[in-house]
Structures are given as C-alpha cells and as structure tokens.
Amino acid sequence: MALARSQDGKDLPNRDPTSDDDFKIDLRSEVGVELVKHSAADSDVLFAARVSTVGEQSLDEMGKDPERSKGLINYLMRDRHGSPFEHNSMTFFISAPIFVFREFMRHRVGWSYNEESGRYRELQPVFYVPDTSRKLVQQGRPGKYVFVEGTPEQHDFVERAMEESYRQAYRTYQEMLAAGVAREVARAVLPVGLFSSMYATCNARSLMHFLGLRTQHELAKVPSFPQREIEMVGEKMEEQWAKLMPLTYSAFNANGRVAP
C-alpha cells in the first residue's frame, strides 16, 4: 500500500522558515506507469518477417493459419532474428523517483525519452519512501550479495529519516525560489528521491532487453539483479505489453526472456 503524509500549506511569503507546517509534502511508495499510445501488435512482427520471404501479405491472409503465425514468432525469438520485433511502438507515461530514471536512461538503443524539466517548472514535493515489502539490508560483498528483510525498527527509521531530509530540502528549495533564485539553480538542493515524470517510447525488442535486465523472473535463462524500484516500473510496463502482443510475450517467456 502506498504511503502518504501531507500537511496544510500557507502562503510562502508569510511563513516561518523554521516551521514544518508551511507546506505540503507527499510521500509515496508506488510508481506510476500508463500506456498513453501505441501501435503494437503481433501482426506487426509477422508483416515484417514475411515480407522477406513471401512478400507483403494482408492481415486476413496471415490470420488464416494462427498456429503458423505463433510458430513463426517463436522461431524468430528462439533463433534471435530481432529486427521484425522493432516495427511497432509503445509510449508510456512514467512517474518514479529520479534515481530510477538515472538507471532507466542507461537504455538508449530503441528508446526515446522526454522528462519534466526543473529549469522550466517548479518541482512538486512528491518523494519516495519504501513500504514494508521493500528489503532494506544488503548482505555479502559486491558482485555476490543478497537483500534481506529489514526490521520494523529499520523501516520506521528509514521513513522518519527520509521525511526529515525531504522536508528540509524542499523547504530550502522554496526559500531559494522566494528569494528570486532561478529554478534551474534552486533545484540543485533536491534529492534523487524526488518523483519525476517522463514519456518513454520503445519497441518490443528494446522493451524485451529492458525487461531481461531490470526484472527477476523464474523463466529467465540469464539471472538479473535489478534494484527493486526500477523493477516495479518494469513489471507495470510488462503487464501492459503482454496485452498488446500476447504471442510475442509468450515466445519471450518460452525462450528464457532473452531479447532477440
């Protein structure tokens, strides 16, 4: 369940800078993923693949033999003929902490991004705090470690410490803006736990590569160890994609969740 904390605000010019009652902050443990537009279907894969062997076909022609279509998509996935999976598009609106986006933008091939700008708009006081399902403690050395459950005391401490830090940072941000400091300068005091938002556009091939690295799954041939917060985004994107391209999604899982 998402966490939420807020307090009523007052007009900034009349506030006491030492008071915690002078503005509202929201603490959230959930990320947001919305599929805002798409042109993506299993038929896109079939069109692209069959033009190289039998020429252009109509959708009706391809639909006459669904088992053959399923087999072709599985063959392409299994033997890693990847380009037919690029002839589609999905645009997601994603809301997540800034540290998630810094990881997200490691994925460059087949992706396009537009993120909200702290230069041109005042950033809103929405911050990330993990809920009690988030494992807090890292055990082991780099390259060979696991995360284990935190104690109730650790979770309480994390929530209190994060809220205190976020509140102080956002108070300072507001003071700088009130003093006439430019938004692009004042934003430097804000932490990476601040929520940002972006449009992310990809195709099925680039999304599969993202999911192979940023999610853990029992069917995966290659193990992955993603940070939980970016995995939460990946899981929500995967849920939407599975509905659009069920044959492609099934083949992805059947072949070890390795991008072709």
Coordinates of C-alpha atoms in Angstrom, one line a residue:
M1 CA 0.0 0.0 0.0
A2 CA 1.3 3.4 -0.9
L3 CA 2.4 5.7 1.9
A4 CA 1.0 9.2 2.2
R5 CA 1.8 12.1 4.5
S6 CA 0.7 15.7 4.0
Q7 CA 0.1 19.0 5.9
D8 CA -1.9 22.1 5.0
G9 CA 0.1 24.9 3.4
K10 CA 0.2 28.6 3.9
D11 CA 1.3 31.4 1.6
L12 CA 5.1 31.3 1.2
P13 CA 5.9 35.0 1.8
N14 CA 4.2 34.9 5.3
R15 CA 5.7 31.6 6.6
D16 CA 8.1 30.9 9.4
P17 CA 11.2 29.2 7.8
T18 CA 11.6 27.0 10.9
S19 CA 8.1 25.6 10.8
D20 CA 7.1 22.2 9.4
D21 CA 3.6 23.5 8.9
D22 CA 4.4 25.8 6.0
F23 CA 4.0 23.5 3.0
K24 CA 2.7 20.1 2.0
I25 CA 4.9 17.1 1.0
D26 CA 3.6 13.7 -0.2
L27 CA 5.5 10.5 0.5
R28 CA 4.8 7.6 -1.9
S29 CA 5.9 4.1 -2.2
E30 CA 4.3 3.3 -5.6
V31 CA 5.5 4.2 -9.1
G32 CA 3.1 5.1 -11.9
V33 CA 3.1 3.6 -15.4
E34 CA 0.4 4.5 -18.0
L35 CA 0.4 3.3 -21.6
V36 CA -0.7 6.5 -23.4
K37 CA -0.5 5.4 -27.0
H38 CA 0.7 2.5 -29.1
S39 CA 1.0 0.9 -32.5
A40 CA 1.9 -2.6 -31.4
A41 CA 0.5 -6.0 -32.3
D42 CA 1.8 -9.5 -33.1
S43 CA 0.8 -8.8 -36.7
D44 CA 3.5 -6.2 -36.9
V45 CA 6.1 -8.9 -36.3
L46 CA 4.5 -11.1 -38.9
F47 CA 4.3 -8.4 -41.5
A48 CA 8.0 -7.5 -41.0
A49 CA 9.2 -11.1 -41.1
R50 CA 7.2 -12.4 -44.0
V51 CA 8.0 -9.6 -46.4
S52 CA 11.5 -11.0 -46.7
T53 CA 10.3 -14.5 -47.8
V54 CA 6.8 -14.3 -49.3
G55 CA 6.3 -10.6 -49.9
E56 CA 3.6 -8.3 -48.4
Q57 CA 0.6 -10.1 -47.1
S58 CA -2.7 -8.8 -45.8
L59 CA -3.8 -9.3 -42.2
D60 CA -6.6 -11.6 -43.4
E61 CA -4.0 -13.8 -45.2
M62 CA -1.9 -14.0 -42.1
G63 CA -4.8 -14.8 -39.9
K64 CA -5.8 -17.9 -41.9
D65 CA -3.2 -20.0 -40.0
P66 CA -2.8 -18.8 -36.4
E67 CA -0.7 -21.8 -35.4
R68 CA 1.8 -21.0 -38.2
S69 CA 1.9 -17.4 -37.1
K70 CA 2.6 -18.5 -33.5
G71 CA 5.3 -20.8 -34.7
L72 CA 7.0 -18.1 -36.8
I73 CA 7.1 -15.7 -33.9
N74 CA 8.6 -18.4 -31.6
Y75 CA 11.1 -19.3 -34.3
L76 CA 12.2 -15.6 -34.6
M77 CA 12.5 -15.3 -30.9
R78 CA 14.3 -18.7 -30.4
D79 CA 16.9 -18.0 -33.2
R80 CA 17.2 -14.4 -32.3
H81 CA 16.1 -12.8 -35.5
G82 CA 15.4 -9.5 -33.8
S83 CA 14.6 -6.9 -36.4
P84 CA 10.9 -7.9 -37.0
F85 CA 10.2 -7.1 -33.4
E86 CA 11.2 -3.4 -33.9
H87 CA 8.3 -2.5 -36.3
N88 CA 6.0 -1.3 -33.5
S89 CA 5.8 1.5 -30.9
M90 CA 4.6 2.0 -27.3
T91 CA 4.7 5.2 -25.4
F92 CA 4.5 5.1 -21.6
F93 CA 4.0 7.9 -19.1
I94 CA 6.1 7.0 -16.1
S95 CA 6.2 8.6 -12.7
A96 CA 9.1 7.5 -10.4
P97 CA 11.9 8.7 -8.3
I98 CA 14.8 10.5 -10.1
F99 CA 17.2 7.7 -9.2
V100 CA 15.1 5.3 -11.1
F101 CA 15.3 7.5 -14.2
R102 CA 19.1 7.7 -14.0
E103 CA 19.1 3.9 -14.3
F104 CA 16.4 3.9 -16.9
M105 CA 18.3 6.1 -19.2
R106 CA 21.2 3.6 -19.5
H107 CA 18.8 2.0 -22.0
R108 CA 19.5 4.0 -25.2
V109 CA 19.0 1.8 -28.2
G110 CA 15.4 1.8 -29.3
W111 CA 14.3 4.2 -26.7
S112 CA 13.2 7.9 -26.7
Y113 CA 12.7 10.0 -23.6
N114 CA 11.2 13.3 -22.6
E115 CA 11.4 14.1 -18.8
E116 CA 9.8 17.0 -17.0
S117 CA 12.3 19.9 -16.5
G118 CA 13.2 21.5 -13.3
R119 CA 14.5 24.5 -15.3
Y120 CA 11.1 25.5 -16.6
R121 CA 8.6 24.5 -13.9
E122 CA 8.5 24.4 -10.2
L123 CA 9.0 20.9 -9.0
Q124 CA 6.3 19.4 -6.8
P125 CA 7.1 18.0 -3.3
V126 CA 6.4 14.3 -4.0
F127 CA 9.1 12.0 -2.6
Y128 CA 9.7 8.2 -2.5
V129 CA 9.7 6.2 0.8
P130 CA 9.8 2.4 0.5
D131 CA 7.0 0.4 2.0
T132 CA 7.5 -2.5 4.4
S133 CA 7.7 -5.0 1.5
R134 CA 11.0 -3.5 0.3
K135 CA 14.0 -5.4 1.5
L136 CA 16.4 -3.0 3.3
V137 CA 19.5 -4.8 4.3
Q138 CA 22.3 -5.8 1.9
Q139 CA 24.4 -8.8 2.9
G140 CA 27.6 -10.0 1.1
R141 CA 30.3 -8.5 -0.9
P142 CA 29.9 -6.5 -4.2
G143 CA 29.1 -8.9 -7.1
K144 CA 27.9 -11.5 -4.6
Y145 CA 25.3 -10.2 -2.3
V146 CA 21.6 -10.5 -1.4
F147 CA 19.0 -8.3 0.1
V148 CA 17.1 -9.4 3.2
E149 CA 14.1 -8.1 5.1
G150 CA 14.6 -5.1 7.4
T151 CA 13.3 -5.0 10.9
P152 CA 10.3 -2.9 11.9
E153 CA 12.7 -0.5 13.6
Q154 CA 14.7 -0.1 10.5
H155 CA 11.7 0.6 8.4
D156 CA 10.4 3.2 10.9
F157 CA 13.9 4.8 10.9
V158 CA 14.1 4.9 7.1
E159 CA 10.7 6.6 6.9
R160 CA 11.4 9.2 9.5
A161 CA 14.9 10.0 8.2
M162 CA 13.7 10.3 4.6
E163 CA 10.8 12.5 5.5
E164 CA 13.0 14.8 7.6
S165 CA 15.6 15.1 4.8
Y166 CA 12.9 15.6 2.1
R167 CA 11.2 18.3 4.2
Q168 CA 14.4 20.2 4.9
A169 CA 15.4 20.0 1.2
Y170 CA 12.1 21.2 -0.1
R171 CA 11.9 24.0 2.5
T172 CA 15.3 25.2 1.3
Y173 CA 14.2 25.0 -2.4
Q174 CA 11.1 27.1 -1.6
E175 CA 13.2 29.7 0.3
M176 CA 15.6 30.0 -2.7
L177 CA 12.7 30.5 -5.1
A178 CA 11.1 33.1 -2.8
A179 CA 14.5 34.9 -2.8
G180 CA 14.3 35.1 -6.6
V181 CA 16.8 32.4 -7.3
A182 CA 16.2 30.7 -10.7
R183 CA 14.5 27.3 -10.7
E184 CA 17.4 25.7 -12.5
V185 CA 19.8 26.8 -9.7
A186 CA 17.4 26.1 -6.8
R187 CA 16.7 22.6 -7.9
A188 CA 20.2 21.5 -7.0
V189 CA 19.3 21.1 -3.4
L190 CA 16.6 18.5 -4.1
P191 CA 17.4 14.8 -3.6
V192 CA 17.2 11.9 -6.0
G193 CA 14.2 10.6 -4.1
L194 CA 12.1 13.3 -5.7
F195 CA 9.5 12.0 -8.1
S196 CA 9.9 13.0 -11.7
S197 CA 7.8 12.1 -14.8
M198 CA 8.6 11.3 -18.4
Y199 CA 7.4 9.9 -21.6
A200 CA 9.3 6.8 -22.7
T201 CA 8.8 5.4 -26.2
C202 CA 10.2 2.0 -27.2
N203 CA 9.5 -1.0 -29.4
A204 CA 9.0 -4.6 -28.4
R205 CA 12.7 -5.6 -28.9
S206 CA 14.0 -2.7 -26.8
L207 CA 11.4 -3.4 -24.1
M208 CA 12.4 -7.1 -24.0
H209 CA 16.0 -6.1 -23.5
F210 CA 14.9 -3.8 -20.7
L211 CA 12.8 -6.5 -19.0
G212 CA 15.6 -9.1 -19.3
L213 CA 17.9 -6.8 -17.3
R214 CA 15.5 -5.0 -15.0
T215 CA 13.2 -7.7 -13.7
Q216 CA 13.8 -11.0 -12.0
H217 CA 11.7 -13.9 -13.3
E218 CA 11.6 -17.7 -12.7
L219 CA 11.7 -18.3 -16.5
A220 CA 14.8 -16.2 -17.2
K221 CA 17.8 -18.1 -18.5
V222 CA 20.1 -15.3 -17.5
P223 CA 19.9 -14.1 -13.9
S224 CA 19.4 -10.4 -13.2
F225 CA 19.6 -8.4 -10.0
P226 CA 17.7 -5.2 -10.6
Q227 CA 17.1 -2.5 -8.0
R228 CA 13.6 -3.1 -6.7
E229 CA 12.3 0.4 -7.7
I230 CA 13.1 0.1 -11.4
E231 CA 11.8 -3.5 -11.3
M232 CA 8.4 -2.1 -10.2
V233 CA 8.4 0.1 -13.3
G234 CA 9.4 -2.8 -15.5
E235 CA 6.6 -5.1 -14.1
K236 CA 3.9 -2.5 -14.9
M237 CA 5.3 -2.0 -18.4
E238 CA 5.4 -5.7 -18.9
E239 CA 1.8 -6.1 -17.9
Q240 CA 0.6 -3.6 -20.5
W241 CA 2.8 -5.0 -23.3
A242 CA 1.6 -8.6 -22.6
K243 CA -1.9 -7.5 -23.5
L244 CA -0.8 -5.9 -26.8
M245 CA 1.4 -8.7 -28.1
P246 CA 0.4 -11.9 -26.4
L247 CA 2.1 -14.2 -28.9
T248 CA 5.4 -12.3 -28.7
Y249 CA 5.1 -12.1 -25.0
S250 CA 4.6 -15.9 -24.8
A251 CA 7.6 -16.6 -27.0
F252 CA 9.7 -14.2 -24.9
N253 CA 8.9 -16.2 -21.8
A254 CA 9.2 -19.6 -23.5
N255 CA 12.7 -18.8 -24.7
G256 CA 14.2 -17.7 -21.4
R257 CA 13.3 -14.0 -21.5
V258 CA 16.3 -13.2 -23.7
A259 CA 15.8 -10.3 -26.1
P260 CA 16.3 -11.4 -29.8

